[in-house]
């Protein structure tokens, strides 16, 4: 009996996706609930599983192709069935027994739609929508750093896999984001033994493999503990060609990059941008953060500077309604939001995404730390949903993770302002009639001049600075 595995529903507002990777080939035996392709939508990478076991009779898509919801992906011959409901087995780096890889229920992919074709016992095709989902590899381990790894931290090289283990199913030990990262660095995952939980391959394993052949991977350290990824190390992919001046690579524009471009053009063409620059003295904040890191770590929380920034912004937005608003030019109205939802930009291998922390003004530092870490891991693993990125009233972007001080960030319309944080650095500052060395955080606030005047923006930025420079207020603010 033959069946077709089709593109499932990928979420509200998404009607198609680009094939990022084809994980099976004609003749492969696949288990029930095994990933067969990875689809790239406007904001996320969605692995598509098959909930039927069998042998792959045909593959109907190829990398780079755009497929609509309901389009056929592969044809399966189920008469020669593989073992049903058996998750891919991942070999452990320090264990002799195989362990089944699992994924938490809230991170499982959408089920594939399978159509049963005509067989000797049936005269008409019957379309059956299957609801079971596939357990895949666990998400990125919590100990994987949010900020890029400093160059002075040694990176352990991953041990090569044993011979005979280099089949396609071994790649189930790596998330879609990790597989893409490995392709960009030219690393063969079949030669890497994962050191993460359940044998999972991590970014550190890939960097270690690169280091053994090319030397240390250079990534800039960060004093602001930003949300970023080492895109600078990525190697471009594309079709080799030539122009009038020499060799080039041609590549299609990914959906996420096309979406970012469209939104940026709309923002610049719609909102007249003005940017205010300032510095916040975070010397005391950094002392509190450093003295509290061990206590937070004991509770499983990685304490960075970002939760303090988010809380400072969230509290300030409550007192500046014009910054926490949007414009409806068609209705000729100003919409003042009575809630505070702060988006935190995350730099991923695929581009910039902005998950939203809802009700940020009601969250303390521990809760904000957990939310930021959760969304950072979810973003890099390609598992953000469209709902995760909706409803923001203000956006924060952190350039300090990579380097640089000031910039002119583009507003995430329909919001009316965005704050960019630069790399904190020690500077000589005159305070109380004396020159003192203080740790200063650069701040760049872009705002929509149609609604926000310069004085309003300056008052808001002063409030943000006030919270950052007197961090005790952040701990007692309601």
Coordinates of C-alpha atoms in Angstrom, one line a residue:
X1 CA 0.0 0.0 0.0
X2 CA 1.3 3.5 -0.9
X3 CA 0.6 6.7 1.0
X4 CA 1.5 10.3 0.5
X5 CA 2.9 12.5 3.2
X6 CA 1.7 16.1 2.8
X7 CA 2.7 19.5 4.2
X8 CA 0.7 20.0 7.4
X9 CA -0.9 23.2 8.8
X10 CA 2.1 25.3 9.9
X11 CA 0.2 27.9 11.9
X12 CA -2.1 30.9 11.5
X13 CA -1.3 33.1 8.5
X14 CA 1.3 30.7 7.0
X15 CA 0.3 29.2 3.7
X16 CA 3.6 27.9 2.4
X17 CA 7.2 27.2 3.3
X18 CA 10.6 26.7 1.7
X19 CA 12.3 23.3 1.8
X20 CA 15.4 23.9 3.9
X21 CA 16.5 20.3 4.1
X22 CA 15.4 16.9 2.8
X23 CA 16.2 14.3 5.4
X24 CA 15.3 11.1 3.5
X25 CA 16.0 9.6 0.1
X26 CA 14.3 7.0 -2.2
X27 CA 14.8 3.6 -0.7
X28 CA 15.2 4.7 2.9
X29 CA 13.3 2.9 5.6
X30 CA 11.7 5.4 7.9
X31 CA 10.1 4.8 11.3
X32 CA 6.8 6.3 12.4
X33 CA 7.1 9.8 13.6
X34 CA 10.5 10.4 11.9
X35 CA 11.4 13.9 10.5
X36 CA 11.5 13.7 6.7
X37 CA 12.0 17.4 5.7
X38 CA 12.6 20.8 7.3
X39 CA 10.5 23.7 6.1
X40 CA 11.4 27.3 6.6
X41 CA 8.5 29.7 7.1
X42 CA 8.6 33.5 7.6
X43 CA 9.9 33.2 11.2
X44 CA 10.8 29.6 12.1
X45 CA 12.1 26.2 10.9
X46 CA 9.5 23.5 11.2
X47 CA 10.5 19.8 11.0
X48 CA 7.8 17.7 9.3
X49 CA 7.5 14.1 10.5
X50 CA 5.7 11.2 9.0
X51 CA 3.4 9.3 11.3
X52 CA 3.5 6.2 9.1
X53 CA 6.4 3.8 8.8
X54 CA 7.6 2.3 5.5
X55 CA 10.1 2.6 2.7
X56 CA 10.4 5.9 0.7
X57 CA 9.1 5.2 -2.8
X58 CA 9.4 8.8 -4.1
X59 CA 10.6 12.3 -2.9
X60 CA 8.5 15.1 -4.5
X61 CA 10.4 18.1 -3.2
X62 CA 14.0 19.4 -3.3
X63 CA 16.0 21.9 -1.3
X64 CA 15.0 25.5 -2.1
X65 CA 11.5 24.7 -3.4
X66 CA 8.5 26.5 -2.1
X67 CA 5.6 24.2 -1.1
X68 CA 2.0 25.1 -0.2
X69 CA 0.0 23.6 2.7
X70 CA -1.3 20.2 1.6
X71 CA 1.4 19.6 -1.1
X72 CA 2.9 16.1 -1.4
X73 CA 6.3 15.7 0.2
X74 CA 7.1 12.0 -0.2
X75 CA 5.4 8.7 -1.2
X76 CA 5.8 5.8 1.3
X77 CA 5.4 2.1 0.5
X78 CA 4.0 0.7 3.8
X79 CA 4.0 -2.9 2.8
X80 CA 7.6 -3.2 3.8
X81 CA 7.2 -1.5 7.2
X82 CA 9.9 -0.3 9.5
X83 CA 9.3 -0.8 13.2
X84 CA 6.4 1.4 14.3
X85 CA 6.6 4.0 17.0
X86 CA 10.3 3.6 17.5
X87 CA 12.1 6.9 18.0
X88 CA 15.6 7.3 16.5
X89 CA 18.3 5.9 18.8
X90 CA 21.1 8.2 19.8
X91 CA 24.4 6.8 20.9
X92 CA 25.7 8.3 24.1
X93 CA 29.2 9.7 24.5
X94 CA 29.6 8.2 27.9
X95 CA 27.2 5.3 28.1
X96 CA 27.0 1.9 26.5
X97 CA 23.2 1.6 26.4
X98 CA 21.2 3.4 23.6
X99 CA 18.7 6.0 24.8
X100 CA 15.6 7.2 23.0
X101 CA 15.6 10.9 22.3
X102 CA 12.6 12.8 23.4
X103 CA 11.0 16.2 23.0
X104 CA 8.8 18.0 25.5
X105 CA 5.1 18.0 24.5
X106 CA 5.0 21.8 24.1
X107 CA 7.8 21.7 21.5
X108 CA 6.4 18.9 19.3
X109 CA 6.0 19.7 15.6
X110 CA 2.7 19.8 13.8
X111 CA 1.5 16.4 12.6
X112 CA 1.8 15.6 8.9
X113 CA -1.3 15.0 6.8
X114 CA -1.2 11.5 5.2
X115 CA -3.4 10.5 2.2
X116 CA -4.0 6.8 1.7
X117 CA -4.0 5.9 -2.0
X118 CA -6.0 3.2 -3.8
X119 CA -5.1 -0.4 -2.8
X120 CA -6.5 -3.8 -3.8
X121 CA -9.0 -3.6 -1.0
X122 CA -10.0 0.0 -1.6
X123 CA -11.6 1.6 -4.7
X124 CA -11.2 5.3 -3.7
X125 CA -8.5 7.2 -2.0
X126 CA -9.2 8.1 1.6
X127 CA -7.6 11.2 3.2
X128 CA -6.8 10.6 6.9
X129 CA -5.5 13.4 9.1
X130 CA -3.2 11.8 11.7
X131 CA -2.8 13.5 15.1
X132 CA 0.2 11.7 16.6
X133 CA 3.4 13.6 16.8
X134 CA 7.1 12.7 16.7
X135 CA 9.4 12.7 19.7
X136 CA 12.7 14.1 18.5
X137 CA 15.9 15.3 20.1
X138 CA 15.6 17.3 23.3
X139 CA 16.0 21.1 23.1
X140 CA 19.4 22.8 23.5
X141 CA 20.8 22.1 27.0
X142 CA 20.3 24.9 29.5
X143 CA 24.0 25.2 30.1
X144 CA 24.6 26.2 26.5
X145 CA 25.6 29.9 26.8
X146 CA 23.4 32.6 25.5
X147 CA 26.2 34.9 24.8
X148 CA 29.0 34.0 22.3
X149 CA 31.8 31.9 23.9
X150 CA 34.8 34.1 24.9
X151 CA 38.0 33.2 23.1
X152 CA 39.8 32.4 26.3
X153 CA 37.5 29.6 27.3
X154 CA 38.8 26.3 25.9
X155 CA 36.5 24.5 23.6
X156 CA 36.6 20.7 23.9
X157 CA 37.0 18.9 20.6
X158 CA 34.2 16.4 19.8
X159 CA 35.3 12.8 19.5
X160 CA 34.6 11.3 16.0
X161 CA 31.8 8.8 15.7
X162 CA 32.5 5.1 15.5
X163 CA 32.6 3.5 12.0
X164 CA 29.3 2.2 10.9
X165 CA 27.3 4.9 12.6
X166 CA 27.3 7.4 9.8
X167 CA 23.7 7.0 8.6
X168 CA 21.1 9.7 8.2
X169 CA 19.2 8.7 11.4
X170 CA 22.2 9.7 13.5
X171 CA 21.5 13.4 12.5
X172 CA 18.3 13.2 14.7
X173 CA 20.7 14.0 17.6
X174 CA 21.0 17.5 16.3
X175 CA 18.3 20.1 16.1
X176 CA 17.4 21.8 12.7
X177 CA 19.3 25.0 13.8
X178 CA 22.4 22.9 14.7
X179 CA 22.3 21.0 11.4
X180 CA 22.1 24.4 9.5
X181 CA 25.0 25.8 11.6
X182 CA 27.1 22.7 10.8
X183 CA 26.4 23.1 7.1
X184 CA 27.4 26.8 7.3
X185 CA 30.7 25.8 8.9
X186 CA 31.3 22.9 6.6
X187 CA 31.2 20.3 9.4
X188 CA 30.0 16.7 8.7
X189 CA 27.6 15.8 11.6
X190 CA 28.2 12.1 10.9
X191 CA 31.7 12.6 12.2
X192 CA 30.7 14.2 15.5
X193 CA 29.7 12.5 18.8
X194 CA 27.3 14.7 20.7
X195 CA 28.3 15.7 24.2
X196 CA 24.9 17.2 25.2
X197 CA 22.1 15.4 27.1
X198 CA 21.1 12.1 25.4
X199 CA 24.0 12.4 23.0
X200 CA 22.7 15.6 21.5
X201 CA 25.1 17.6 19.3
X202 CA 25.6 21.2 20.5
X203 CA 27.2 24.3 19.0
X204 CA 30.3 23.6 21.2
X205 CA 30.7 20.2 19.6
X206 CA 30.7 21.8 16.1
X207 CA 33.1 24.6 17.2
X208 CA 35.4 21.9 18.7
X209 CA 35.4 20.1 15.4
X210 CA 36.3 23.3 13.6
X211 CA 39.0 24.1 16.1
X212 CA 40.8 20.8 15.6
X213 CA 41.3 21.6 12.0
X214 CA 41.5 25.3 11.7
X215 CA 42.5 26.5 15.2
X216 CA 40.4 28.4 17.8
X217 CA 37.1 29.8 16.8
X218 CA 37.2 33.6 17.3
X219 CA 34.1 35.0 19.0
X220 CA 34.0 38.3 20.8
X221 CA 33.4 38.3 24.6
X222 CA 30.5 40.4 25.9
X223 CA 30.1 42.3 29.1
X224 CA 26.4 42.8 28.5
X225 CA 25.5 39.1 28.2
X226 CA 23.5 39.7 25.1
X227 CA 21.3 37.4 23.1
X228 CA 23.3 36.6 19.9
X229 CA 24.9 33.9 17.9
X230 CA 28.3 33.6 16.0
X231 CA 27.0 34.5 12.6
X232 CA 30.4 35.9 11.7
X233 CA 31.8 32.4 11.4
X234 CA 29.1 31.3 8.9
X235 CA 30.2 30.5 5.4
X236 CA 27.9 31.6 2.6
X237 CA 26.3 28.9 0.4
X238 CA 25.2 29.3 -3.2
X239 CA 25.7 28.4 -6.8
X240 CA 29.1 29.2 -8.1
X241 CA 29.1 31.8 -10.8
X242 CA 31.1 34.8 -12.1
X243 CA 30.4 38.4 -12.8
X244 CA 32.6 40.9 -14.7
X245 CA 35.1 41.1 -11.8
X246 CA 35.5 37.6 -10.5
X247 CA 33.9 34.5 -8.9
X248 CA 30.6 34.9 -7.0
X249 CA 28.0 32.7 -5.2
X250 CA 24.3 33.1 -6.0
X251 CA 21.7 32.1 -3.5
X252 CA 18.0 32.7 -3.1
X253 CA 16.7 35.0 -0.5
X254 CA 15.4 33.0 2.5
X255 CA 11.9 33.7 3.6
X256 CA 12.9 35.2 6.9
X257 CA 15.4 37.6 5.2
X258 CA 12.7 38.6 2.7
X259 CA 10.3 39.3 5.6
X260 CA 12.8 41.3 7.5
X261 CA 13.6 43.3 4.4
X262 CA 10.0 44.0 3.7
X263 CA 9.3 45.1 7.3
X264 CA 12.4 47.4 7.4
X265 CA 11.5 49.1 4.1
X266 CA 7.9 49.6 5.4
X267 CA 9.2 51.0 8.7
X268 CA 11.6 53.5 7.1
X269 CA 9.1 54.6 4.5
X270 CA 6.3 55.0 7.1
X271 CA 7.8 56.3 10.3
X272 CA 10.1 59.3 10.4
X273 CA 13.0 58.0 12.5
X274 CA 14.9 60.1 15.1
X275 CA 17.5 58.7 17.4
X276 CA 18.6 59.9 20.8
X277 CA 22.0 58.7 22.3
X278 CA 22.9 58.5 25.9
X279 CA 24.9 56.4 28.5
X280 CA 23.8 54.8 31.7
X281 CA 26.2 54.3 34.6
X282 CA 25.7 50.6 35.5
X283 CA 28.6 50.3 37.9
X284 CA 26.4 49.5 40.9
X285 CA 24.1 47.3 38.8
X286 CA 27.1 45.2 37.7
X287 CA 28.3 44.8 41.3
X288 CA 24.8 43.6 42.3
X289 CA 24.7 41.2 39.3
X290 CA 28.1 39.8 40.1
X291 CA 27.4 39.3 43.8
X292 CA 24.0 37.6 43.0
X293 CA 25.2 35.3 40.1
X294 CA 25.9 32.3 42.3
X295 CA 22.5 32.5 44.1
X296 CA 20.7 32.7 40.8
X297 CA 22.8 29.9 39.4
X298 CA 21.8 27.6 42.3
X299 CA 18.2 28.2 41.3
X300 CA 19.0 27.3 37.7
X301 CA 19.0 30.9 36.4
X302 CA 21.7 32.5 34.3
X303 CA 21.8 36.1 35.6
X304 CA 22.8 38.6 32.8
X305 CA 22.3 42.3 32.4
X306 CA 19.4 41.9 30.0
X307 CA 16.7 41.2 32.7
X308 CA 17.6 44.5 34.4
X309 CA 17.3 46.4 31.1
X310 CA 14.0 44.8 30.3
X311 CA 12.6 45.6 33.7
X312 CA 13.9 49.2 33.5
X313 CA 12.2 49.7 30.2
X314 CA 9.0 48.0 31.3
X315 CA 8.7 50.2 34.4
X316 CA 9.4 53.3 32.4
X317 CA 6.8 52.5 29.8
X318 CA 4.1 52.6 32.4
X319 CA 4.9 56.3 33.0
X320 CA 5.2 57.3 29.3
X321 CA 2.1 56.2 27.4
X322 CA 3.1 57.8 24.2
X323 CA 6.1 55.4 24.0
X324 CA 3.8 52.4 24.7
X325 CA 1.4 53.3 21.9
X326 CA 0.8 52.9 18.1
X327 CA -0.7 54.9 15.3
X328 CA -3.7 54.0 13.2
X329 CA -3.4 56.4 10.4
X330 CA -6.4 55.0 8.5
X331 CA -8.7 55.6 11.5
X332 CA -6.8 58.7 12.5
X333 CA -6.3 57.4 16.0
X334 CA -3.6 57.0 18.6
X335 CA -3.9 53.6 20.4
X336 CA -2.5 53.7 23.9
X337 CA -1.7 50.2 25.0
X338 CA -2.8 49.4 28.6
X339 CA -0.4 46.5 28.8
X340 CA 3.4 46.3 28.5
X341 CA 4.8 43.6 26.2
X342 CA 8.5 43.9 25.5
X343 CA 10.1 42.2 22.5
X344 CA 13.7 41.2 22.8
X345 CA 15.6 40.8 19.5
X346 CA 17.5 37.5 19.2
X347 CA 20.3 37.0 16.6
X348 CA 20.0 33.5 15.1
X349 CA 21.7 31.7 12.3
X350 CA 18.7 32.5 10.1
X351 CA 18.4 36.2 11.0
X352 CA 16.9 38.5 13.6
X353 CA 13.7 37.4 15.4
X354 CA 11.8 39.2 18.1
X355 CA 10.0 37.0 20.7
X356 CA 7.7 39.0 23.0
X357 CA 7.7 38.9 26.8
X358 CA 4.0 39.6 27.7
X359 CA 3.2 41.5 30.9
X360 CA 6.9 42.4 31.4
X361 CA 6.1 45.2 33.9
X362 CA 4.6 42.6 36.3
X363 CA 7.7 40.3 36.2
X364 CA 10.7 40.4 38.5
X365 CA 14.3 39.8 37.7
X366 CA 14.2 36.0 38.1
X367 CA 11.0 35.6 36.0
X368 CA 12.5 37.9 33.3
X369 CA 15.7 35.9 33.3
X370 CA 13.8 32.6 32.7
X371 CA 11.7 34.2 29.9
X372 CA 14.7 35.6 28.1
X373 CA 16.6 32.3 28.4
X374 CA 13.6 30.3 27.3
X375 CA 13.0 32.5 24.2
X376 CA 16.7 32.6 23.3
X377 CA 16.9 28.8 23.2
X378 CA 13.6 28.5 21.4
X379 CA 14.7 31.0 18.8
X380 CA 18.0 29.3 18.0
X381 CA 16.3 25.9 17.9
X382 CA 13.9 27.2 15.2
X383 CA 10.8 26.5 17.4
X384 CA 9.3 30.0 17.8
X385 CA 5.7 30.2 16.9
X386 CA 4.1 33.1 15.2
X387 CA 2.2 33.8 18.4
X388 CA 5.5 34.1 20.3
X389 CA 6.4 37.2 18.1
X390 CA 3.0 39.0 18.2
X391 CA 1.6 41.7 20.5
X392 CA 4.8 43.6 21.3
X393 CA 4.5 47.3 22.4
X394 CA 8.3 48.0 22.5
X395 CA 11.5 46.3 21.3
X396 CA 15.0 46.0 22.8
X397 CA 18.0 45.0 20.7
X398 CA 21.4 44.2 22.1
X399 CA 24.4 45.1 19.9
X400 CA 26.7 44.7 22.9
X401 CA 27.0 41.0 22.5
X402 CA 28.9 41.4 19.3
X403 CA 30.5 44.8 19.8
X404 CA 29.9 48.4 19.0
X405 CA 28.5 51.3 21.1
X406 CA 25.9 53.4 19.3
X407 CA 23.6 52.7 16.4
X408 CA 20.3 53.8 14.8
X409 CA 17.9 50.9 15.2
X410 CA 14.9 50.6 12.9
X411 CA 11.5 50.8 14.6
X412 CA 9.5 47.5 14.7
X413 CA 6.3 49.1 13.4
X414 CA 3.5 49.5 14.4
X415 CA 5.5 50.2 17.6
X416 CA 6.7 53.7 17.9
X417 CA 10.1 53.2 19.6
X418 CA 13.0 50.8 19.9
X419 CA 16.0 50.8 22.3
X420 CA 19.4 49.4 21.3
X421 CA 22.1 48.6 23.9
X422 CA 25.7 48.9 23.1
X423 CA 28.8 47.2 24.6
X424 CA 29.4 48.4 28.2
X425 CA 32.8 49.8 28.8
X426 CA 34.8 51.5 31.5
X427 CA 35.2 55.3 31.1
X428 CA 36.6 58.2 33.1
X429 CA 33.6 60.1 34.5
X430 CA 33.5 63.3 36.6
X431 CA 31.4 62.6 39.6
X432 CA 31.2 64.6 42.8
X433 CA 34.0 66.8 41.5
X434 CA 36.4 63.8 41.0
X435 CA 37.3 61.8 38.0
X436 CA 36.3 58.2 38.5
X437 CA 36.3 55.0 36.4
X438 CA 32.7 53.9 35.8
X439 CA 31.1 51.2 33.8
X440 CA 28.9 52.9 31.2
X441 CA 26.2 51.3 29.0
X442 CA 25.5 53.0 25.6
X443 CA 21.8 53.5 24.8
X444 CA 20.3 54.4 21.4
X445 CA 16.6 55.2 21.3
X446 CA 14.9 55.5 17.9
X447 CA 11.4 56.8 17.8
X448 CA 8.6 57.7 15.5
X449 CA 8.5 61.5 15.3
X450 CA 4.9 61.5 14.1
X451 CA 3.9 60.7 17.7
X452 CA 6.9 61.0 19.9
X453 CA 8.6 64.4 20.3
X454 CA 12.3 64.7 21.3
X455 CA 11.4 65.9 24.8
X456 CA 9.1 62.9 25.4
X457 CA 11.9 60.5 24.2
X458 CA 14.5 62.2 26.4
X459 CA 12.2 61.9 29.5
X460 CA 11.6 58.3 28.8
X461 CA 15.3 57.6 28.3
X462 CA 16.1 59.4 31.5
X463 CA 13.7 57.2 33.4
X464 CA 15.3 54.1 31.9
X465 CA 18.7 55.4 33.0
X466 CA 17.4 56.2 36.5
X467 CA 16.4 52.6 37.0
X468 CA 19.7 51.2 35.6
X469 CA 21.8 53.6 37.7
X470 CA 19.8 52.9 40.9
X471 CA 19.2 49.2 40.6
X472 CA 17.6 48.9 44.1
X473 CA 14.5 50.5 42.6
X474 CA 14.2 47.6 40.2
X475 CA 14.0 45.2 43.1
X476 CA 11.3 47.0 45.0
X477 CA 9.3 48.4 42.1
X478 CA 5.7 47.0 41.9

